[in-house]
mmCIF file of C-alpha atoms and ligand atoms in Angstrom:
data_model
loop_
_atom_site.group_PDB
_atom_site.id
_atom_site.type_symbol
_atom_site.label_atom_id
_atom_site.label_comp_id
_atom_site.label_asym_id
_atom_site.label_seq_id
_atom_site.Cartn_x
_atom_site.Cartn_y
_atom_site.Cartn_z
ATOM 1 C CA MET A 1 73.248 150.643 -229.087
ATOM 2 C CA GLN A 2 73.698 153.803 -227.152
ATOM 3 C CA PHE A 3 76.217 156.244 -228.489
ATOM 4 C CA ARG A 4 78.081 159.009 -226.754
ATOM 5 C CA HIS A 5 76.895 162.342 -228.101
ATOM 6 C CA ALA A 6 78.949 163.989 -230.764
ATOM 7 C CA LEU A 7 81.006 167.015 -229.988
ATOM 8 C CA ASP A 8 79.435 170.378 -230.513
ATOM 9 C CA CYS A 9 82.199 170.836 -233.020
ATOM 10 C CA SER A 10 82.562 174.399 -234.034
ATOM 11 C CA THR A 11 85.914 173.404 -235.523
ATOM 12 C CA THR A 12 84.360 171.121 -238.170
ATOM 13 C CA VAL A 13 85.137 172.827 -241.452
ATOM 14 C CA ARG A 14 82.986 173.172 -244.534
ATOM 15 C CA PHE A 15 83.911 170.190 -246.660
ATOM 16 C CA THR A 16 82.863 169.603 -250.213
ATOM 17 C CA MET A 17 82.649 165.763 -250.156
ATOM 18 C CA ASP A 18 79.191 164.434 -249.517
ATOM 19 C CA MET A 19 78.555 162.258 -246.496
ATOM 20 C CA ARG A 20 77.845 159.225 -248.656
ATOM 21 C CA SER A 21 81.247 159.334 -250.341
ATOM 22 C CA ILE A 22 82.940 159.849 -246.991
ATOM 23 C CA GLN A 23 81.289 156.675 -245.638
ATOM 24 C CA VAL A 24 82.315 154.660 -248.702
ATOM 25 C CA GLU A 25 85.873 155.951 -248.398
ATOM 26 C CA LEU A 26 85.973 155.131 -244.708
ATOM 27 C CA GLN A 27 85.169 151.504 -245.478
ATOM 28 C CA SER A 28 87.848 151.373 -248.168
ATOM 29 C CA PHE A 29 90.646 153.255 -246.380
ATOM 30 C CA GLY A 30 89.808 152.544 -242.735
ATOM 31 C CA LEU A 31 89.849 154.860 -239.727
ATOM 32 C CA ARG A 32 92.891 155.493 -237.588
ATOM 33 C CA LEU A 33 91.826 155.319 -233.929
ATOM 34 C CA PRO A 34 93.233 156.735 -230.735
ATOM 35 C CA PRO A 35 94.961 153.876 -228.907
ATOM 36 C CA TYR A 36 92.300 153.461 -226.188
ATOM 37 C CA PHE A 37 89.349 153.036 -228.571
ATOM 38 C CA PRO A 38 87.521 149.648 -228.489
ATOM 39 C CA ALA A 39 87.600 147.540 -231.687
ATOM 40 C CA ARG A 40 87.216 143.901 -232.593
ATOM 41 C CA ASN A 41 89.389 141.688 -234.740
ATOM 42 C CA GLY A 42 87.890 138.235 -234.908
ATOM 43 C CA GLY A 43 84.707 136.289 -235.509
ATOM 44 C CA ALA A 44 82.895 135.213 -238.648
ATOM 45 C CA GLY A 45 82.268 137.477 -241.597
ATOM 46 C CA PRO A 46 83.633 141.006 -241.916
ATOM 47 C CA ALA A 47 84.621 141.192 -238.270
ATOM 48 C CA GLU A 48 87.656 143.465 -237.975
ATOM 49 C CA GLY A 49 86.912 147.084 -237.091
ATOM 50 C CA CYS A 50 84.663 149.231 -235.009
ATOM 51 C CA THR A 51 81.255 150.855 -235.236
ATOM 52 C CA ILE A 52 80.667 154.579 -235.353
ATOM 53 C CA ARG A 53 77.443 156.495 -235.859
ATOM 54 C CA MET A 54 77.682 158.995 -238.665
ATOM 55 C CA ALA A 55 74.994 161.029 -240.470
ATOM 56 C CA GLY A 56 72.281 159.195 -238.576
ATOM 57 C CA ARG A 57 73.383 155.607 -239.149
ATOM 58 C CA ALA A 58 75.765 152.984 -237.793
ATOM 59 C CA LEU A 59 78.803 152.228 -239.925
ATOM 60 C CA THR A 60 81.480 149.621 -239.343
ATOM 61 C CA VAL A 61 84.958 150.694 -240.445
ATOM 62 C CA PRO A 62 88.294 148.865 -240.612
ATOM 63 C CA THR A 63 90.630 149.943 -237.836
ATOM 64 C CA GLN A 64 93.344 147.357 -237.379
ATOM 65 C CA SER A 65 94.488 146.066 -240.761
ATOM 66 C CA HIS A 66 97.820 146.927 -242.338
ATOM 67 C CA TYR A 67 96.371 149.539 -244.716
ATOM 68 C CA VAL A 68 94.627 151.579 -242.009
ATOM 69 C CA GLY A 69 97.897 153.278 -241.021
ATOM 70 C CA SER A 70 97.979 155.078 -244.366
ATOM 71 C CA SER A 71 94.293 156.112 -244.309
ATOM 72 C CA PRO A 72 93.597 159.840 -244.613
ATOM 73 C CA TYR A 73 90.888 159.365 -241.975
ATOM 74 C CA SER A 74 91.444 159.554 -238.242
ATOM 75 C CA LEU A 75 89.210 159.781 -235.217
ATOM 76 C CA GLN A 76 89.696 162.475 -232.634
ATOM 77 C CA THR A 77 87.898 162.267 -229.334
ATOM 78 C CA GLN A 78 87.445 164.674 -226.476
ATOM 79 C CA ALA A 79 85.317 164.386 -223.373
ATOM 80 C CA GLY A 80 81.807 163.532 -224.551
ATOM 81 C CA GLY A 81 82.288 163.316 -228.313
ATOM 82 C CA ALA A 82 84.289 162.683 -231.456
ATOM 83 C CA VAL A 83 85.022 163.919 -234.944
ATOM 84 C CA VAL A 84 86.307 162.190 -238.050
ATOM 85 C CA CYS A 85 89.203 164.038 -239.645
ATOM 86 C CA ARG A 86 90.366 163.756 -243.234
ATOM 87 C CA GLU A 87 94.072 164.579 -243.585
ATOM 88 C CA GLY A 88 93.937 166.168 -240.176
ATOM 89 C CA VAL A 89 90.936 168.398 -240.886
ATOM 90 C CA ALA A 90 87.745 167.745 -238.903
ATOM 91 C CA ILE A 91 84.984 167.015 -241.437
ATOM 92 C CA ALA A 92 82.201 165.189 -239.628
ATOM 93 C CA GLU A 93 80.844 164.805 -236.171
ATOM 94 C CA VAL A 94 80.364 161.187 -235.143
ATOM 95 C CA GLU A 95 79.115 159.318 -232.157
ATOM 96 C CA ILE A 96 81.143 156.522 -230.673
ATOM 97 C CA PRO A 97 79.612 153.422 -229.098
ATOM 98 C CA VAL A 98 79.122 153.188 -225.389
ATOM 99 C CA ARG A 99 79.874 149.759 -223.904
ATOM 100 C CA PRO A 100 76.523 147.940 -223.816
ATOM 101 C CA HIS A 101 75.103 147.377 -220.365
ATOM 102 C CA PHE A 102 74.384 143.679 -221.000
ATOM 103 C CA TYR A 103 78.127 142.999 -221.497
ATOM 104 C CA ASP A 104 78.564 143.312 -217.730
ATOM 105 C CA GLU A 105 76.148 140.504 -216.895
ATOM 106 C CA THR A 106 77.181 136.886 -216.446
ATOM 107 C CA THR A 107 75.544 133.489 -216.792
ATOM 108 C CA PRO A 108 75.027 131.284 -213.691
ATOM 109 C CA GLN A 109 78.130 129.418 -214.909
ATOM 110 C CA GLY A 110 80.150 132.622 -214.682
ATOM 111 C CA GLU A 111 80.443 133.322 -218.418
ATOM 112 C CA SER A 112 80.255 136.920 -219.468
ATOM 113 C CA PHE A 113 77.263 137.775 -221.655
ATOM 114 C CA SER A 114 79.703 139.428 -224.062
ATOM 115 C CA SER A 115 81.338 136.031 -224.657
ATOM 116 C CA ILE A 116 77.938 134.764 -225.888
ATOM 117 C CA ALA A 117 76.770 137.605 -228.124
ATOM 118 C CA LEU A 118 77.846 141.105 -229.181
ATOM 119 C CA LEU A 119 76.090 144.233 -230.205
ATOM 120 C CA HIS A 120 76.524 144.894 -233.933
ATOM 121 C CA GLY A 121 75.710 148.081 -235.767
ATOM 122 C CA ALA A 122 73.069 150.191 -234.011
ATOM 123 C CA ASP A 123 70.623 147.626 -232.672
ATOM 124 C CA CYS A 124 71.556 144.127 -233.761
ATOM 125 C CA LEU A 125 72.566 141.353 -231.359
ATOM 126 C CA ALA A 126 74.979 138.977 -233.107
ATOM 127 C CA SER A 127 76.366 135.620 -232.160
ATOM 128 C CA THR A 128 78.373 132.908 -233.822
ATOM 129 C CA VAL A 129 76.556 129.948 -232.306
ATOM 130 C CA TYR A 130 79.346 127.507 -233.185
ATOM 131 C CA GLN A 131 82.688 129.331 -233.171
ATOM 132 C CA ASN A 132 84.540 126.716 -235.205
ATOM 133 C CA CYS A 133 84.049 125.101 -238.585
ATOM 134 C CA VAL A 134 84.730 121.718 -240.055
ATOM 135 C CA TYR A 135 86.746 123.570 -242.710
ATOM 136 C CA TRP A 136 88.723 125.852 -240.337
ATOM 137 C CA GLU A 137 92.479 125.342 -240.661
ATOM 138 C CA THR A 138 91.990 123.082 -243.677
ATOM 139 C CA GLN A 139 92.595 123.793 -247.370
ATOM 140 C CA GLN A 140 88.815 124.083 -247.753
ATOM 141 C CA ALA A 141 88.419 127.074 -245.412
ATOM 142 C CA CYS A 142 87.081 130.387 -246.717
ATOM 143 C CA LYS A 143 90.158 132.590 -246.930
ATOM 144 C CA PHE A 144 88.457 135.749 -245.695
ATOM 145 C CA CYS A 145 86.929 134.148 -242.587
ATOM 146 C CA GLY A 146 88.224 134.616 -239.049
ATOM 147 C CA ILE A 147 85.783 132.328 -237.261
ATOM 148 C CA GLY A 148 88.366 130.529 -235.116
ATOM 149 C CA LEU A 149 90.329 133.664 -234.133
ATOM 150 C CA SER A 150 88.098 134.933 -231.324
ATOM 151 C CA PHE A 151 87.874 131.487 -229.796
ATOM 152 C CA ASP A 152 91.671 131.162 -229.888
ATOM 153 C CA ARG A 153 91.881 134.539 -228.101
ATOM 154 C CA GLY A 154 89.522 133.269 -225.385
ATOM 155 C CA ALA A 155 86.978 135.970 -226.210
ATOM 156 C CA THR A 156 84.046 133.674 -226.761
ATOM 157 C CA VAL A 157 82.411 130.366 -226.010
ATOM 158 C CA LEU A 158 82.818 127.554 -228.540
ATOM 159 C CA GLU A 159 79.196 126.481 -228.730
ATOM 160 C CA LYS A 160 76.462 128.783 -227.510
ATOM 161 C CA ASP A 161 73.788 127.338 -225.267
ATOM 162 C CA PRO A 162 70.317 128.224 -226.617
ATOM 163 C CA ASP A 163 68.949 129.118 -223.139
ATOM 164 C CA MET A 164 71.903 131.404 -222.455
ATOM 165 C CA LEU A 165 71.452 133.116 -225.789
ATOM 166 C CA GLY A 166 67.793 133.637 -224.950
ATOM 167 C CA SER A 167 68.732 135.270 -221.644
ATOM 168 C CA VAL A 168 71.287 137.524 -223.352
ATOM 169 C CA ALA A 169 68.695 138.599 -225.941
ATOM 170 C CA VAL A 170 66.179 139.523 -223.237
ATOM 171 C CA GLN A 171 68.730 141.733 -221.459
ATOM 172 C CA ALA A 172 70.111 143.237 -224.662
ATOM 173 C CA ALA A 173 66.612 144.226 -225.751
ATOM 174 C CA ALA A 174 65.639 145.615 -222.355
ATOM 175 C CA ARG A 175 68.852 147.446 -221.506
ATOM 176 C CA ASP A 176 70.490 148.355 -224.819
ATOM 177 C CA GLY A 177 67.720 148.822 -227.330
ATOM 178 C CA VAL A 178 68.476 145.724 -229.424
ATOM 179 C CA ARG A 179 65.758 145.224 -232.067
ATOM 180 C CA HIS A 180 66.883 142.191 -234.073
ATOM 181 C CA VAL A 181 69.359 139.292 -234.013
ATOM 182 C CA THR A 182 71.952 137.809 -236.383
ATOM 183 C CA LEU A 183 73.039 134.209 -235.787
ATOM 184 C CA THR A 184 75.840 132.787 -237.850
ATOM 185 C CA THR A 185 77.627 129.497 -237.470
ATOM 186 C CA GLY A 186 80.566 127.431 -238.552
ATOM 187 C CA MET A 187 79.581 124.070 -240.004
ATOM 188 C CA HIS A 188 79.654 120.777 -238.113
ATOM 189 C CA SER A 189 80.328 117.652 -240.166
ATOM 190 C CA ASP A 190 76.697 116.753 -239.517
ATOM 191 C CA GLU A 191 74.600 119.414 -241.244
ATOM 192 C CA SER A 192 71.420 118.334 -239.427
ATOM 193 C CA TYR A 193 73.175 119.115 -236.115
ATOM 194 C CA THR A 194 74.173 122.578 -237.422
ATOM 195 C CA VAL A 195 70.609 123.388 -238.493
ATOM 196 C CA GLY A 196 69.094 121.929 -235.334
ATOM 197 C CA HIS A 197 71.393 123.990 -233.096
ATOM 198 C CA LEU A 198 70.580 127.179 -235.004
ATOM 199 C CA ALA A 199 66.880 126.366 -234.717
ATOM 200 C CA ARG A 200 67.097 125.829 -230.933
ATOM 201 C CA CYS A 201 69.005 129.118 -230.510
ATOM 202 C CA ALA A 202 66.510 131.047 -232.640
ATOM 203 C CA GLN A 203 63.537 129.515 -230.853
ATOM 204 C CA SER A 204 64.952 130.400 -227.450
ATOM 205 C CA ILE A 205 65.548 134.006 -228.533
ATOM 206 C CA THR A 206 62.146 134.556 -230.092
ATOM 207 C CA ALA A 207 60.314 132.860 -227.204
ATOM 208 C CA GLY A 208 62.086 135.007 -224.570
ATOM 209 C CA SER A 209 62.488 138.376 -226.230
ATOM 210 C CA GLY A 210 60.220 138.351 -229.284
ATOM 211 C CA LEU A 211 63.112 139.687 -231.374
ATOM 212 C CA PRO A 212 63.189 138.737 -235.079
ATOM 213 C CA VAL A 213 66.102 136.421 -235.861
ATOM 214 C CA HIS A 214 68.240 136.119 -238.973
ATOM 215 C CA VAL A 215 70.370 132.988 -239.497
ATOM 216 C CA GLN A 216 73.334 132.459 -241.845
ATOM 217 C CA LEU A 217 74.623 129.076 -242.941
ATOM 218 C CA MET A 218 75.931 127.026 -245.811
ATOM 219 C CA PRO A 219 73.082 125.560 -247.875
ATOM 220 C CA PRO A 220 72.460 122.039 -246.510
ATOM 221 C CA LYS A 221 72.376 119.096 -248.932
ATOM 222 C CA ASP A 222 68.943 118.283 -247.600
ATOM 223 C CA LEU A 223 67.069 121.532 -248.079
ATOM 224 C CA SER A 224 64.054 120.256 -246.133
ATOM 225 C CA LEU A 225 66.150 120.808 -243.007
ATOM 226 C CA LEU A 226 65.457 124.480 -243.507
ATOM 227 C CA ASP A 227 61.817 123.855 -242.528
ATOM 228 C CA GLU A 228 63.070 123.398 -238.972
ATOM 229 C CA LEU A 229 64.343 126.995 -239.001
ATOM 230 C CA LYS A 230 61.018 128.272 -240.215
ATOM 231 C CA GLN A 231 59.202 126.326 -237.515
ATOM 232 C CA ALA A 232 61.591 127.760 -234.920
ATOM 233 C CA GLY A 233 60.413 131.254 -235.808
ATOM 234 C CA VAL A 234 63.428 132.393 -237.889
ATOM 235 C CA ALA A 235 62.503 135.554 -239.807
ATOM 236 C CA THR A 236 65.209 135.826 -242.446
ATOM 237 C CA ILE A 237 68.018 133.624 -243.790
ATOM 238 C CA GLY A 238 71.338 134.144 -245.547
ATOM 239 C CA PHE A 239 73.349 131.813 -247.758
ATOM 240 C CA HIS A 240 76.549 133.666 -248.593
ATOM 241 C CA LEU A 241 77.727 132.890 -252.084
ATOM 242 C CA GLU A 242 80.276 135.771 -251.859
ATOM 243 C CA THR A 243 80.965 135.906 -255.624
ATOM 244 C CA GLY A 244 79.380 134.950 -258.901
ATOM 245 C CA ASP A 245 82.728 133.993 -260.466
ATOM 246 C CA PRO A 246 83.248 130.195 -260.176
ATOM 247 C CA GLY A 247 87.057 130.509 -260.450
ATOM 248 C CA ILE A 248 87.252 133.044 -257.654
ATOM 249 C CA LEU A 249 84.860 130.988 -255.516
ATOM 250 C CA GLU A 250 87.152 127.979 -255.993
ATOM 251 C CA SER A 251 90.268 129.869 -254.949
ATOM 252 C CA ILE A 252 88.743 131.926 -252.110
ATOM 253 C CA ALA A 253 86.095 129.581 -250.693
ATOM 254 C CA PRO A 254 86.856 126.014 -251.856
ATOM 255 C CA ALA A 255 84.229 124.430 -249.617
ATOM 256 C CA LYS A 256 81.547 126.663 -251.085
ATOM 257 C CA SER A 257 82.801 125.874 -254.571
ATOM 258 C CA ARG A 258 82.579 122.172 -253.813
ATOM 259 C CA CYS A 259 79.062 122.697 -252.462
ATOM 260 C CA GLY A 260 78.366 124.211 -255.894
ATOM 261 C CA ILE A 261 76.668 127.354 -257.114
ATOM 262 C CA GLN A 262 73.625 125.335 -258.118
ATOM 263 C CA ARG A 263 73.027 124.226 -254.523
ATOM 264 C CA PHE A 264 73.128 127.890 -253.479
ATOM 265 C CA MET A 265 70.570 128.688 -256.181
ATOM 266 C CA ASP A 266 68.345 125.819 -254.999
ATOM 267 C CA ALA A 267 68.652 127.036 -251.414
ATOM 268 C CA PHE A 268 67.779 130.593 -252.470
ATOM 269 C CA MET A 269 64.613 129.391 -254.157
ATOM 270 C CA TYR A 270 63.676 127.117 -251.254
ATOM 271 C CA GLY A 271 64.411 129.952 -248.825
ATOM 272 C CA VAL A 272 62.223 132.447 -250.665
ATOM 273 C CA GLU A 273 59.375 129.917 -250.656
ATOM 274 C CA LEU A 274 59.746 129.540 -246.877
ATOM 275 C CA PHE A 275 60.627 133.038 -245.733
ATOM 276 C CA GLY A 276 59.354 135.235 -248.534
ATOM 277 C CA SER A 277 60.871 137.623 -251.042
ATOM 278 C CA ASN A 278 63.398 140.102 -249.582
ATOM 279 C CA GLN A 279 63.869 137.859 -246.495
ATOM 280 C CA VAL A 280 66.663 135.788 -248.075
ATOM 281 C CA SER A 281 70.092 137.293 -248.707
ATOM 282 C CA SER A 282 73.580 136.600 -249.873
ATOM 283 C CA PHE A 283 76.781 138.497 -249.184
ATOM 284 C CA ILE A 284 78.537 139.553 -252.385
ATOM 285 C CA ILE A 285 82.064 140.682 -251.513
ATOM 286 C CA VAL A 286 83.678 143.290 -253.742
ATOM 287 C CA GLY A 287 87.466 143.085 -253.796
ATOM 288 C CA LEU A 288 88.027 139.362 -254.349
ATOM 289 C CA GLY A 289 89.066 139.986 -257.996
ATOM 290 C CA GLU A 290 85.623 139.808 -259.583
ATOM 291 C CA ASP A 291 84.908 142.530 -262.123
ATOM 292 C CA ALA A 292 81.920 144.884 -261.770
ATOM 293 C CA ASP A 293 79.906 143.383 -264.625
ATOM 294 C CA SER A 294 80.155 139.910 -263.122
ATOM 295 C CA ILE A 295 79.089 141.266 -259.705
ATOM 296 C CA VAL A 296 76.089 143.010 -261.233
ATOM 297 C CA ARG A 297 75.200 139.859 -263.173
ATOM 298 C CA ILE A 298 75.096 137.645 -260.089
ATOM 299 C CA ALA A 299 73.257 140.370 -258.168
ATOM 300 C CA GLU A 300 70.619 140.505 -260.854
ATOM 301 C CA LYS A 301 70.281 136.723 -260.803
ATOM 302 C CA LEU A 302 69.647 136.917 -257.069
ATOM 303 C CA CYS A 303 67.222 139.818 -257.353
ATOM 304 C CA ARG A 304 65.220 137.869 -259.910
ATOM 305 C CA LEU A 305 64.772 135.112 -257.319
ATOM 306 C CA GLY A 306 63.686 137.612 -254.630
ATOM 307 C CA VAL A 307 67.054 137.352 -252.883
ATOM 308 C CA PHE A 308 68.704 140.530 -251.544
ATOM 309 C CA PRO A 309 72.330 140.820 -252.771
ATOM 310 C CA TYR A 310 74.129 142.298 -249.777
ATOM 311 C CA VAL A 311 77.071 143.921 -251.561
ATOM 312 C CA LEU A 312 79.925 145.016 -249.359
ATOM 313 C CA PRO A 313 83.634 145.712 -249.587
ATOM 314 C CA LEU A 314 86.209 143.072 -248.653
ATOM 315 C CA ARG A 315 87.339 143.560 -245.059
ATOM 316 C CA PRO A 316 90.713 141.757 -244.805
ATOM 317 C CA ILE A 317 90.943 140.462 -241.250
ATOM 318 C CA PRO A 318 94.357 140.267 -239.580
ATOM 319 C CA GLY A 319 95.293 136.601 -239.019
ATOM 320 C CA THR A 320 93.435 135.309 -242.107
ATOM 321 C CA PRO A 321 94.995 134.302 -245.444
ATOM 322 C CA LEU A 322 93.640 137.478 -247.072
ATOM 323 C CA SER A 323 95.043 139.777 -244.379
ATOM 324 C CA SER A 324 97.579 141.354 -246.727
ATOM 325 C CA LEU A 325 94.968 142.433 -249.317
ATOM 326 C CA TRP A 326 93.464 145.910 -249.545
ATOM 327 C CA PRO A 327 89.745 146.708 -249.647
ATOM 328 C CA PRO A 328 88.392 147.728 -253.031
ATOM 329 C CA ASP A 329 88.784 151.228 -254.401
ATOM 330 C CA HIS A 330 86.033 153.550 -253.167
ATOM 331 C CA ARG A 331 85.218 154.730 -256.727
ATOM 332 C CA GLN A 332 84.638 151.114 -257.760
ATOM 333 C CA MET A 333 82.351 150.651 -254.731
ATOM 334 C CA ILE A 334 80.315 153.732 -255.577
ATOM 335 C CA ALA A 335 79.873 152.617 -259.208
ATOM 336 C CA ILE A 336 78.771 149.146 -258.113
ATOM 337 C CA TYR A 337 76.410 150.437 -255.388
ATOM 338 C CA LYS A 338 74.681 152.628 -257.946
ATOM 339 C CA ARG A 339 74.136 149.750 -260.342
ATOM 340 C CA ILE A 340 72.902 147.418 -257.581
ATOM 341 C CA ALA A 341 70.584 150.125 -256.274
ATOM 342 C CA GLU A 342 68.883 150.295 -259.659
ATOM 343 C CA LEU A 343 68.424 146.529 -259.638
ATOM 344 C CA LEU A 344 66.940 146.587 -256.143
ATOM 345 C CA HIS A 345 64.511 149.241 -257.224
ATOM 346 C CA ASP A 346 63.564 147.394 -260.411
ATOM 347 C CA TYR A 347 62.939 144.130 -258.561
ATOM 348 C CA GLY A 348 61.125 145.732 -255.652
ATOM 349 C CA LEU A 349 63.709 144.806 -253.002
ATOM 350 C CA SER A 350 64.924 147.037 -250.178
ATOM 351 C CA SER A 351 67.003 146.799 -247.071
ATOM 352 C CA ALA A 352 64.247 148.609 -245.153
ATOM 353 C CA ALA A 353 61.895 145.698 -245.847
ATOM 354 C CA SER A 354 64.245 143.121 -244.319
ATOM 355 C CA LYS A 355 62.975 141.892 -240.959
ATOM 356 C CA ALA A 356 66.305 141.035 -239.373
ATOM 357 C CA GLY A 357 70.043 140.527 -239.866
ATOM 358 C CA CYS A 358 72.809 142.120 -241.904
ATOM 359 C CA VAL A 359 70.520 143.543 -244.593
ATOM 360 C CA ARG A 360 68.444 145.307 -241.950
ATOM 361 C CA CYS A 361 71.540 146.414 -240.039
ATOM 362 C CA GLY A 362 73.474 147.567 -243.092
ATOM 363 C CA ALA A 363 76.491 148.744 -241.089
ATOM 364 C CA CYS A 364 79.110 146.777 -243.035
ATOM 365 C CA SER A 365 78.027 148.191 -246.398
ATOM 366 C CA CYS A 366 76.994 151.553 -247.815
ATOM 367 C CA MET A 367 74.342 149.957 -250.031
ATOM 368 C CA CYS A 368 71.414 151.556 -248.173
ATOM 369 C CA LEU A 369 72.788 155.058 -248.849
ATOM 370 C CA PHE A 370 72.451 154.449 -252.567
ATOM 371 C CA GLU A 371 69.063 152.739 -252.325
ATOM 372 C CA LYS A 372 67.486 155.948 -251.142
ATOM 373 C CA GLU A 373 68.351 157.596 -254.422
ATOM 374 C CA THR A 374 66.318 155.263 -256.582
HETATM 375 S S1 LIG B 401 75.954 144.144 -241.248
HETATM 376 FE FE1 LIG B 401 75.957 142.114 -240.274
HETATM 377 S S2 LIG B 401 78.123 141.721 -239.745
HETATM 378 FE FE2 LIG B 401 77.892 143.947 -240.173
HETATM 379 S S3 LIG B 401 77.528 144.893 -238.169
HETATM 380 FE FE3 LIG B 401 75.523 144.498 -239.075
HETATM 381 S S4 LIG B 401 74.924 142.492 -238.316
HETATM 382 FE FE4 LIG B 401 77.112 142.655 -237.964
#
């Protein structure tokens, strides 16, 4: 992603908070934006918000949820740059994203490339290859997920064509510096179709652009289906357990609970065999009600298997059942990041060693800032 240069901000005051704490706070409080600033509020995963570049890295921050209005943080822009202010005082220069060039291209059918894939973080191309889910709008749906929202808004295509995705990846790499790809998907009722579609998309991208591809999906009942992803050239894979607390999993993500924690564990082990240690990951969302010790316990269980626990704060998305919640307290996040960083170090895992996807991108979490310490 190209960013507009930061302001040469002689008005930025000396501020005692370190940049790491500011980034954690930004993800917990959100950032109030000027009205014209681009943001997104749909899609799978932690989708609401915008990306800024701060202290040398891309960071996604909430911008549109109910709690953002009371955040001490605001963005001020002038021609050519921007600063983040805390309680009205400019504290950090930031860069704001420039609209990617590939967004302006269209497929032969007239679909905008931006309806097929988006730029995430600094250099990650991301697409939800099936923008619906067999569980969407049922009692089984994950309560934090907004997968159907962008389709309802007409912002995206329901099912991405592998060839089109391949073309988008080529242009995104050539024109906007994209270096890796994240593919996520809602589930079809036929899991072999879901896996096959992901495999065709990944194959098309790697064949055309050579970019490493990360895929995210529910663990299939038949784990041997994952071989197809490996054969398609997929570099890394994510099965998102979200929490290690079975009660919370049942209330927040009933379909995942019904799938069962054991199937996730089996998929993690199978995935590590196929893709290698550090190339399998799971989101662990802080803020669903799980206490810190339980989060650290499940993270350690994953680390022991060679699975990267991608710990990140809850991002309540407007329009989802969790929209009225608040992200977790920043002090809780810092304490958890520090404990997970020690685990990552002890088990020889690192975000820098991930070949593709959310772990490599890191923009929705501040985990990588704490890793450097250990
Ligand atoms: S961490 Fe994942 S969801 Fe967040 S911006 Fe990066 S690729 Fe997208």
